[in-house]
């Protein structure tokens, strides 16, 4: 009986050691499972962020393509206007005078304005600063370009026409009132 008890005690000790070993394995597996779940959650979050980034980059790429297409269209219009300008200049040089076809731009700024704004009234008088003998005065060129820009803007926007006319009318009214005031008093 003592031998049987000793054998059972040994068997019980071995079973408890095996149970302890299995509990350690189970604890280690639980820790690994928690680590894997944490890594999985981090990977899912990273994937979600990458998807958001991909959507943002796709939107930016589409905007860039649209901007590139618009720039290409404007460049094509400008190139076409420059070609028309050169053709008109060649025709003017061959005829010996500055005769332009109706609606054809006479200068590069007018050609660019016509390309951008379409066929608007350019306010061209037919006389350039060079024809008047004032071609070497840079200040007049700046003033001429500014006035051409205002003319294009006035042809394009009716409120700009109203503003310029209103300013002229106000100045004229002040001048007339000054003349009347100086004569009366």
PDB file of C-alpha atoms in Angstrom:
ATOM      1  CA  UNK A   1       0.000   0.000   0.000  1.00  0.00           C
ATOM      2  CA  UNK A   2       2.839   2.370   0.730  1.00  0.00           C
ATOM      3  CA  UNK A   3       4.315   1.631  -2.678  1.00  0.00           C
ATOM      4  CA  UNK A   4       0.982   2.376  -4.330  1.00  0.00           C
ATOM      5  CA  UNK A   5       0.722   5.615  -2.418  1.00  0.00           C
ATOM      6  CA  UNK A   6       4.229   6.580  -3.418  1.00  0.00           C
ATOM      7  CA  UNK A   7       3.442   5.768  -7.076  1.00  0.00           C
ATOM      8  CA  UNK A   8       0.211   7.802  -6.896  1.00  0.00           C
ATOM      9  CA  UNK A   9       2.102  10.684  -5.232  1.00  0.00           C
ATOM     10  CA  UNK A  10       4.718  10.572  -7.964  1.00  0.00           C
ATOM     11  CA  UNK A  11       2.001  10.453 -10.616  1.00  0.00           C
ATOM     12  CA  UNK A  12       0.232  13.363  -8.898  1.00  0.00           C
ATOM     13  CA  UNK A  13       3.497  15.365  -8.767  1.00  0.00           C
ATOM     14  CA  UNK A  14       4.108  14.686 -12.481  1.00  0.00           C
ATOM     15  CA  UNK A  15       0.516  15.689 -13.300  1.00  0.00           C
ATOM     16  CA  UNK A  16       0.868  18.895 -11.261  1.00  0.00           C
ATOM     17  CA  UNK A  17       4.176  19.691 -13.033  1.00  0.00           C
ATOM     18  CA  UNK A  18       2.521  19.030 -16.401  1.00  0.00           C
ATOM     19  CA  UNK A  19      -0.456  21.179 -15.348  1.00  0.00           C
ATOM     20  CA  UNK A  20       1.896  24.006 -14.268  1.00  0.00           C
ATOM     21  CA  UNK A  21       3.764  23.691 -17.561  1.00  0.00           C
ATOM     22  CA  UNK A  22       0.494  23.796 -19.503  1.00  0.00           C
ATOM     23  CA  UNK A  23      -0.672  26.831 -17.485  1.00  0.00           C
ATOM     24  CA  UNK A  24       2.592  28.612 -18.346  1.00  0.00           C
ATOM     25  CA  UNK A  25       2.107  27.719 -22.029  1.00  0.00           C
ATOM     26  CA  UNK A  26      -1.496  28.931 -21.821  1.00  0.00           C
ATOM     27  CA  UNK A  27      -0.359  32.234 -20.220  1.00  0.00           C
ATOM     28  CA  UNK A  28       2.309  32.672 -22.865  1.00  0.00           C
ATOM     29  CA  UNK A  29      -0.225  31.935 -25.635  1.00  0.00           C
ATOM     30  CA  UNK A  30      -2.638  34.464 -24.102  1.00  0.00           C
ATOM     31  CA  UNK A  31       0.101  37.110 -24.054  1.00  0.00           C
ATOM     32  CA  UNK A  32       0.992  36.297 -27.669  1.00  0.00           C
ATOM     33  CA  UNK A  33      -2.693  36.497 -28.616  1.00  0.00           C
ATOM     34  CA  UNK A  34      -2.960  39.915 -26.930  1.00  0.00           C
ATOM     35  CA  UNK A  35       0.204  41.087 -28.700  1.00  0.00           C
ATOM     36  CA  UNK A  36      -1.134  39.827 -32.038  1.00  0.00           C
ATOM     37  CA  UNK A  37      -4.495  41.529 -31.433  1.00  0.00           C
ATOM     38  CA  UNK A  38      -2.703  44.790 -30.598  1.00  0.00           C
ATOM     39  CA  UNK A  39      -0.517  44.468 -33.698  1.00  0.00           C
ATOM     40  CA  UNK A  40      -3.620  43.678 -35.762  1.00  0.00           C
ATOM     41  CA  UNK A  41      -5.429  46.762 -34.426  1.00  0.00           C
ATOM     42  CA  UNK A  42      -2.369  48.921 -35.180  1.00  0.00           C
ATOM     43  CA  UNK A  43      -2.166  47.475 -38.698  1.00  0.00           C
ATOM     44  CA  UNK A  44      -5.886  48.134 -39.247  1.00  0.00           C
ATOM     45  CA  UNK A  45      -5.458  51.748 -38.067  1.00  0.00           C
ATOM     46  CA  UNK A  46      -2.402  52.214 -40.292  1.00  0.00           C
ATOM     47  CA  UNK A  47      -4.314  50.758 -43.254  1.00  0.00           C
ATOM     48  CA  UNK A  48      -7.188  53.150 -42.567  1.00  0.00           C
ATOM     49  CA  UNK A  49      -4.782  56.103 -42.491  1.00  0.00           C
ATOM     50  CA  UNK A  50      -3.132  54.933 -45.716  1.00  0.00           C
ATOM     51  CA  UNK A  51      -6.545  54.721 -47.400  1.00  0.00           C
ATOM     52  CA  UNK A  52      -7.380  58.262 -46.276  1.00  0.00           C
ATOM     53  CA  UNK A  53      -4.002  59.452 -47.542  1.00  0.00           C
ATOM     54  CA  UNK A  54      -4.586  57.695 -50.853  1.00  0.00           C
ATOM     55  CA  UNK A  55      -7.982  59.410 -51.253  1.00  0.00           C
ATOM     56  CA  UNK A  56      -6.429  62.807 -50.458  1.00  0.00           C
ATOM     57  CA  UNK A  57      -3.578  62.212 -52.894  1.00  0.00           C
ATOM     58  CA  UNK A  58      -6.050  61.115 -55.574  1.00  0.00           C
ATOM     59  CA  UNK A  59      -8.021  64.339 -55.085  1.00  0.00           C
ATOM     60  CA  UNK A  60      -4.820  66.422 -55.256  1.00  0.00           C
ATOM     61  CA  UNK A  61      -3.740  64.546 -58.376  1.00  0.00           C
ATOM     62  CA  UNK A  62      -7.092  65.238 -60.031  1.00  0.00           C
ATOM     63  CA  UNK A  63      -6.817  68.945 -59.137  1.00  0.00           C
ATOM     64  CA  UNK A  64      -3.293  69.033 -60.558  1.00  0.00           C
ATOM     65  CA  UNK A  65      -4.461  67.370 -63.772  1.00  0.00           C
ATOM     66  CA  UNK A  66      -7.302  69.860 -64.109  1.00  0.00           C
ATOM     67  CA  UNK A  67      -4.921  72.771 -63.527  1.00  0.00           C
ATOM     68  CA  UNK A  68      -2.472  71.309 -66.057  1.00  0.00           C
ATOM     69  CA  UNK A  69      -5.245  70.942 -68.639  1.00  0.00           C
ATOM     70  CA  UNK A  70      -6.383  74.525 -68.088  1.00  0.00           C
ATOM     71  CA  UNK A  71      -2.811  75.781 -68.380  1.00  0.00           C
ATOM     72  CA  UNK A  72      -2.349  73.793 -71.585  1.00  0.00           C
ATOM     73  CA  UNK A  73      -5.553  75.273 -73.028  1.00  0.00           C
ATOM     74  CA  UNK A  74      -4.471  78.809 -72.168  1.00  0.00           C
ATOM     75  CA  UNK A  75      -0.998  78.157 -73.560  1.00  0.00           C
ATOM     76  CA  UNK A  76      -2.563  76.872 -76.788  1.00  0.00           C
ATOM     77  CA  UNK A  77      -4.767  79.970 -77.021  1.00  0.00           C
ATOM     78  CA  UNK A  78      -1.774  82.212 -76.417  1.00  0.00           C
ATOM     79  CA  UNK A  79       0.296  80.337 -79.001  1.00  0.00           C
ATOM     80  CA  UNK A  80      -2.525  80.659 -81.511  1.00  0.00           C
ATOM     81  CA  UNK A  81      -2.816  84.384 -80.806  1.00  0.00           C
ATOM     82  CA  UNK A  82       0.934  84.843 -81.205  1.00  0.00           C
ATOM     83  CA  UNK A  83       0.841  82.987 -84.507  1.00  0.00           C
ATOM     84  CA  UNK A  84      -2.030  85.197 -85.677  1.00  0.00           C
ATOM     85  CA  UNK A  85      -0.084  88.252 -84.584  1.00  0.00           C
ATOM     86  CA  UNK A  86       2.999  87.128 -86.511  1.00  0.00           C
ATOM     87  CA  UNK A  87       0.884  86.467 -89.611  1.00  0.00           C
ATOM     88  CA  UNK A  88      -0.636  89.933 -89.372  1.00  0.00           C
ATOM     89  CA  UNK A  89       2.811  91.473 -88.879  1.00  0.00           C
ATOM     90  CA  UNK A  90       4.108  89.624 -91.949  1.00  0.00           C
ATOM     91  CA  UNK A  91       1.125  90.859 -93.940  1.00  0.00           C
ATOM     92  CA  UNK A  92       1.660  94.404 -92.691  1.00  0.00           C
ATOM     93  CA  UNK A  93       5.366  94.250 -93.525  1.00  0.00           C
ATOM     94  CA  UNK A  94       4.640  92.989 -97.038  1.00  0.00           C
ATOM     95  CA  UNK A  95       2.113  95.732 -97.745  1.00  0.00           C
ATOM     96  CA  UNK A  96       4.421  98.436 -96.382  1.00  0.00           C
ATOM     97  CA  UNK A  97       1.958  99.842 -93.881  1.00  0.00           C
ATOM     98  CA  UNK A  98       0.198  98.985 -90.693  1.00  0.00           C
ATOM     99  CA  UNK A  99      -3.086  97.692 -92.064  1.00  0.00           C
ATOM    100  CA  UNK A 100      -4.716  95.081 -89.910  1.00  0.00           C
ATOM    101  CA  UNK A 101      -7.624  92.819 -90.654  1.00  0.00           C
ATOM    102  CA  UNK A 102     -10.815  93.571 -88.791  1.00  0.00           C
ATOM    103  CA  UNK A 103     -10.576  92.121 -85.287  1.00  0.00           C
ATOM    104  CA  UNK A 104      -6.925  91.088 -85.627  1.00  0.00           C
ATOM    105  CA  UNK A 105      -4.756  92.081 -82.667  1.00  0.00           C
ATOM    106  CA  UNK A 106      -2.016  94.621 -83.360  1.00  0.00           C
ATOM    107  CA  UNK A 107       0.199  93.927 -80.336  1.00  0.00           C
ATOM    108  CA  UNK A 108       1.097  90.946 -78.209  1.00  0.00           C
ATOM    109  CA  UNK A 109      -0.868  92.282 -75.176  1.00  0.00           C
ATOM    110  CA  UNK A 110      -3.936  92.702 -77.372  1.00  0.00           C
ATOM    111  CA  UNK A 111      -3.453  89.198 -78.774  1.00  0.00           C
ATOM    112  CA  UNK A 112      -3.193  87.804 -75.253  1.00  0.00           C
ATOM    113  CA  UNK A 113      -6.255  89.767 -74.165  1.00  0.00           C
ATOM    114  CA  UNK A 114      -8.172  88.523 -77.178  1.00  0.00           C
ATOM    115  CA  UNK A 115      -7.116  84.946 -76.428  1.00  0.00           C
ATOM    116  CA  UNK A 116      -8.216  85.211 -72.815  1.00  0.00           C
ATOM    117  CA  UNK A 117     -11.318  87.396 -73.122  1.00  0.00           C
ATOM    118  CA  UNK A 118     -12.452  86.438 -76.606  1.00  0.00           C
ATOM    119  CA  UNK A 119     -13.320  88.928 -79.352  1.00  0.00           C
ATOM    120  CA  UNK A 120     -13.904  92.131 -77.362  1.00  0.00           C
ATOM    121  CA  UNK A 121     -13.620  95.741 -78.349  1.00  0.00           C
ATOM    122  CA  UNK A 122      -9.989  96.548 -77.777  1.00  0.00           C
ATOM    123  CA  UNK A 123     -10.244 100.314 -77.974  1.00  0.00           C
ATOM    124  CA  UNK A 124      -7.436 100.475 -80.586  1.00  0.00           C
ATOM    125  CA  UNK A 125      -7.056 103.849 -82.249  1.00  0.00           C
ATOM    126  CA  UNK A 126      -4.732 102.648 -85.014  1.00  0.00           C
ATOM    127  CA  UNK A 127      -1.779 104.825 -83.968  1.00  0.00           C
ATOM    128  CA  UNK A 128       1.102 103.442 -81.903  1.00  0.00           C
ATOM    129  CA  UNK A 129       3.666 105.314 -79.839  1.00  0.00           C
ATOM    130  CA  UNK A 130       6.337 104.397 -82.397  1.00  0.00           C
ATOM    131  CA  UNK A 131       4.333 106.025 -85.199  1.00  0.00           C
ATOM    132  CA  UNK A 132       4.077 109.207 -83.155  1.00  0.00           C
ATOM    133  CA  UNK A 133       7.832 109.284 -82.567  1.00  0.00           C
ATOM    134  CA  UNK A 134       7.487 108.504 -78.854  1.00  0.00           C
ATOM    135  CA  UNK A 135       8.679 104.894 -79.016  1.00  0.00           C
ATOM    136  CA  UNK A 136      11.768 105.419 -76.848  1.00  0.00           C
ATOM    137  CA  UNK A 137       9.969 106.834 -73.794  1.00  0.00           C
ATOM    138  CA  UNK A 138       9.532 103.925 -71.377  1.00  0.00           C
ATOM    139  CA  UNK A 139       7.157 105.826 -69.105  1.00  0.00           C
ATOM    140  CA  UNK A 140       4.725 106.291 -71.972  1.00  0.00           C
ATOM    141  CA  UNK A 141       4.899 102.573 -72.782  1.00  0.00           C
ATOM    142  CA  UNK A 142       3.918 101.755 -69.189  1.00  0.00           C
ATOM    143  CA  UNK A 143       1.090 104.281 -69.325  1.00  0.00           C
ATOM    144  CA  UNK A 144      -0.035 102.934 -72.710  1.00  0.00           C
ATOM    145  CA  UNK A 145      -0.108  99.342 -71.412  1.00  0.00           C
ATOM    146  CA  UNK A 146      -2.052 100.436 -68.336  1.00  0.00           C
ATOM    147  CA  UNK A 147      -4.577 102.311 -70.459  1.00  0.00           C
ATOM    148  CA  UNK A 148      -4.902  99.321 -72.798  1.00  0.00           C
ATOM    149  CA  UNK A 149      -5.563  97.124 -69.770  1.00  0.00           C
ATOM    150  CA  UNK A 150      -8.237  99.538 -68.545  1.00  0.00           C
ATOM    151  CA  UNK A 151      -9.773  99.580 -72.030  1.00  0.00           C
ATOM    152  CA  UNK A 152      -9.909  95.773 -72.107  1.00  0.00           C
ATOM    153  CA  UNK A 153     -11.347  95.709 -68.600  1.00  0.00           C
ATOM    154  CA  UNK A 154     -13.940  98.317 -69.541  1.00  0.00           C
ATOM    155  CA  UNK A 155     -14.923  96.284 -72.594  1.00  0.00           C
ATOM    156  CA  UNK A 156     -15.218  93.190 -70.444  1.00  0.00           C
ATOM    157  CA  UNK A 157     -16.994  94.565 -67.357  1.00  0.00           C
ATOM    158  CA  UNK A 158     -19.880  97.008 -67.500  1.00  0.00           C
ATOM    159  CA  UNK A 159     -19.412  98.081 -63.868  1.00  0.00           C
ATOM    160  CA  UNK A 160     -15.857  99.186 -64.756  1.00  0.00           C
ATOM    161  CA  UNK A 161     -17.253 101.323 -67.586  1.00  0.00           C
ATOM    162  CA  UNK A 162     -19.683 102.877 -65.139  1.00  0.00           C
ATOM    163  CA  UNK A 163     -16.906 103.550 -62.604  1.00  0.00           C
ATOM    164  CA  UNK A 164     -14.624 105.254 -65.156  1.00  0.00           C
ATOM    165  CA  UNK A 165     -17.485 107.314 -66.569  1.00  0.00           C
ATOM    166  CA  UNK A 166     -18.602 108.222 -63.023  1.00  0.00           C
ATOM    167  CA  UNK A 167     -15.089 109.365 -62.132  1.00  0.00           C
ATOM    168  CA  UNK A 168     -14.926 111.459 -65.300  1.00  0.00           C
ATOM    169  CA  UNK A 169     -18.354 112.953 -64.564  1.00  0.00           C
ATOM    170  CA  UNK A 170     -17.356 113.762 -60.973  1.00  0.00           C
ATOM    171  CA  UNK A 171     -14.152 115.496 -62.094  1.00  0.00           C
ATOM    172  CA  UNK A 172     -16.057 117.424 -64.772  1.00  0.00           C
ATOM    173  CA  UNK A 173     -18.702 118.494 -62.225  1.00  0.00           C
ATOM    174  CA  UNK A 174     -16.046 119.682 -59.754  1.00  0.00           C
ATOM    175  CA  UNK A 175     -14.309 121.614 -62.534  1.00  0.00           C
ATOM    176  CA  UNK A 176     -17.548 123.264 -63.663  1.00  0.00           C
ATOM    177  CA  UNK A 177     -18.550 124.151 -60.098  1.00  0.00           C
ATOM    178  CA  UNK A 178     -15.104 125.669 -59.562  1.00  0.00           C
ATOM    179  CA  UNK A 179     -15.501 127.748 -62.735  1.00  0.00           C
ATOM    180  CA  UNK A 180     -18.971 128.957 -61.696  1.00  0.00           C
ATOM    181  CA  UNK A 181     -17.811 129.659 -58.143  1.00  0.00           C
ATOM    182  CA  UNK A 182     -14.793 131.667 -59.324  1.00  0.00           C
ATOM    183  CA  UNK A 183     -16.935 133.785 -61.688  1.00  0.00           C
ATOM    184  CA  UNK A 184     -19.705 134.472 -59.194  1.00  0.00           C
ATOM    185  CA  UNK A 185     -17.593 135.240 -56.124  1.00  0.00           C
TER     186      UNK A 185
END
